[in-house]
Amino acid sequence: MSLTPRILTQIAGTYGTPTYVYDLDRIKERYHYFQEAFPWPELTICYAMKANYNPSVLKTLHSLGAFIDAVSPGDLYMASACGFDISRIIYTANNMKDSEVDEVMKTGVLMNIGSLSRLGKYAVQYPGTRLCLRFNPDVVDGEHDKIKTGGDLTKFGILLEDLDKVLKIIKKYGLKIIGLHEHTGSGLIKPDSITNAMKNIMSVATKHNFPDLEFLDFGGGFKVPYGPDETETDYKRMGQDIIALFSDFCDAYGKKLGLYFEPGKFLTATAGCLLVEVNTIKTNRKKIICGTDSGFPQLIRPMFYDAYHRIENVSNPKDKKMEYDICGNICETGDLFAKSRKISRIREGDLLSINDAGAYGYAMGGVYNLRPMPAEVVIENGRVRLSRRRQTSQALVRSILKESTEGFSDPFNTPLDETGVQA
Ligand code: LLP
């Protein structure tokens, strides 16, 4: 891991805090590990770019041969801007409106449809086209209730029992089903979830011999160890079971299909950290509260999913461990990165690294309290470079006023350069 205290200190010194840091070499390593774990000649890794859409990250995955799981027109345009040909993108958006479907269909992207209602409307508008169908795998798993995707009560996928209705629409409008898809959840914990979900999707393929079928896509959800006691899953072992299952299925099916997965967390989570600086230490009776210069809009996982992120005191790593609440700078009580966490003694001015923040960190970010998002810095081949500049508060406000219809005059005299960052 190249995110060493020395490099992190250097990054904070050069680019300030808060700053997201991504180790691109680590992402490459994870990609190769995934390829080795699932040795199928027609393996396609569709990176779920919702996890981290940073352009340097996308370009890295592009250079490795990844495909993209895109979920919005913005994802589509960003992936294209980073070099992904449209043939390397699958479009799996939720609850699309007609205008969105028309907008993305103009690009020629492969649409993945997960509801009967949308399928019906799509068929009328785009008869005879190639299409992927998303089914609900009817398996419930995920590391938090909010990110369990399969099973009853979620909005995702066509129910397995609706296959007959699907077939009627396909036949009537001559749709060519080239892929079948499912996604069970994020951070799958139960050992059999993936294989059970696979079996359910395979049974769809077996019940009806889709003549144009080219691949089965089993989504993402590969867990990474966030917590102090969690260990990395043995993916090579898991891969053996999955490949054996898929291989047997293809033999029985009589066609060697492509095997698609859509990892997000697996590829980027452990490759990133959020660097923050401590500016306030205070005690509230027995509790020591440590205030930092970031907050939950910049890393929402702890507040939103009660997610655990390891935190290291980069400036003072080997001191006596003490117990802290690590807070942000947002005016909300729940603005905490960690509660009652034992960390090497923290002083004002210390640099903290909030680890495993490379997935669903910046990507889920926002500017609540009008605090601009952090800078993004990458490390590749041991070299550090700025990937995305920090926006200033003035530039942020200016961008809002510019889009406002209220006709405010610009209160700032400072010129902005063409990127919207203050010069
Ligand atoms: N494919 C589909 C269709 C998905 O909906 C997702 C994630 C993925 C792939 C990638 O899942 P992954 O490999 O990253 O687990 N914000 C949450 C995770 C939400 C995941 C949403 N869908 C978190 O921070 O834990």
Short mmCIF file of C-alpha atoms and ligand atoms in Angstrom, two decimals, residues 48 50-51 69 92 134 143 147 181 183 185-187 219-222 262-266 301 305 360 364, ligand 1:
data_model
loop_
_atom_site.label_atom_id
_atom_site.label_comp_id
_atom_site.label_asym_id
_atom_site.label_seq_id
_atom_site.Cartn_x
_atom_site.Cartn_y
_atom_site.Cartn_z
CA ALA A 48 -19.80 0.00 -11.23
CA LYS A 50 -21.28 4.79 -9.10
CA ALA A 51 -18.63 3.74 -6.56
CA ASP A 69 -21.98 -0.28 -15.39
CA THR A 92 -28.69 -0.06 -15.73
CA ARG A 134 -32.57 -7.36 -15.14
CA GLU A 143 -23.91 -5.55 4.62
CA ILE A 147 -28.03 -1.87 0.35
CA HIS A 181 -28.71 -9.60 -15.27
CA HIS A 183 -27.55 -7.71 -8.59
CA GLY A 185 -26.74 -6.36 -2.88
CA SER A 186 -23.58 -4.62 -1.74
CA GLY A 187 -21.16 -6.27 0.65
CA GLY A 219 -23.79 -7.76 -10.69
CA GLY A 220 -21.41 -6.64 -7.95
CA GLY A 221 -21.49 -6.81 -4.17
CA PHE A 222 -18.10 -8.39 -3.49
CA GLU A 262 -20.01 -5.46 -11.84
CA PRO A 263 -17.66 -4.86 -8.91
CA GLY A 264 -17.53 -1.38 -7.41
CA LYS A 265 -16.29 -1.61 -3.82
CA PHE A 266 -14.03 -4.54 -4.60
CA ARG A 301 -21.08 6.05 4.86
CA TYR A 305 -25.04 3.00 6.98
CA TYR A 360 -18.95 5.57 -2.29
CA MET A 364 -21.90 10.17 -2.70
N1 LLP B 1 -24.29 -3.44 -10.00
C1 LLP B 1 -25.45 -2.85 -9.64
C2 LLP B 1 -26.62 -3.02 -10.50
C3 LLP B 1 -25.51 -2.09 -8.47
O1 LLP B 1 -26.66 -1.53 -8.11
C4 LLP B 1 -24.35 -1.94 -7.67
C5 LLP B 1 -24.38 -1.16 -6.45
C6 LLP B 1 -23.16 -2.56 -8.09
C7 LLP B 1 -23.18 -3.30 -9.26
C8 LLP B 1 -21.87 -2.46 -7.33
O2 LLP B 1 -21.93 -2.96 -6.04
P1 LLP B 1 -20.59 -3.08 -5.18
O3 LLP B 1 -19.68 -4.07 -5.87
O4 LLP B 1 -19.94 -1.74 -5.12
O5 LLP B 1 -21.04 -3.55 -3.83
N2 LLP B 1 -23.41 3.23 -1.26
C9 LLP B 1 -23.37 1.91 -0.71
C10 LLP B 1 -23.35 0.85 -1.77
C11 LLP B 1 -24.52 0.99 -2.73
C12 LLP B 1 -24.43 0.05 -3.87
C13 LLP B 1 -25.47 0.34 -4.88
N3 LLP B 1 -25.40 -0.53 -6.02
C14 LLP B 1 -22.18 1.80 0.25
O6 LLP B 1 -21.46 2.78 0.42
O7 LLP B 1 -21.97 0.77 0.89
#
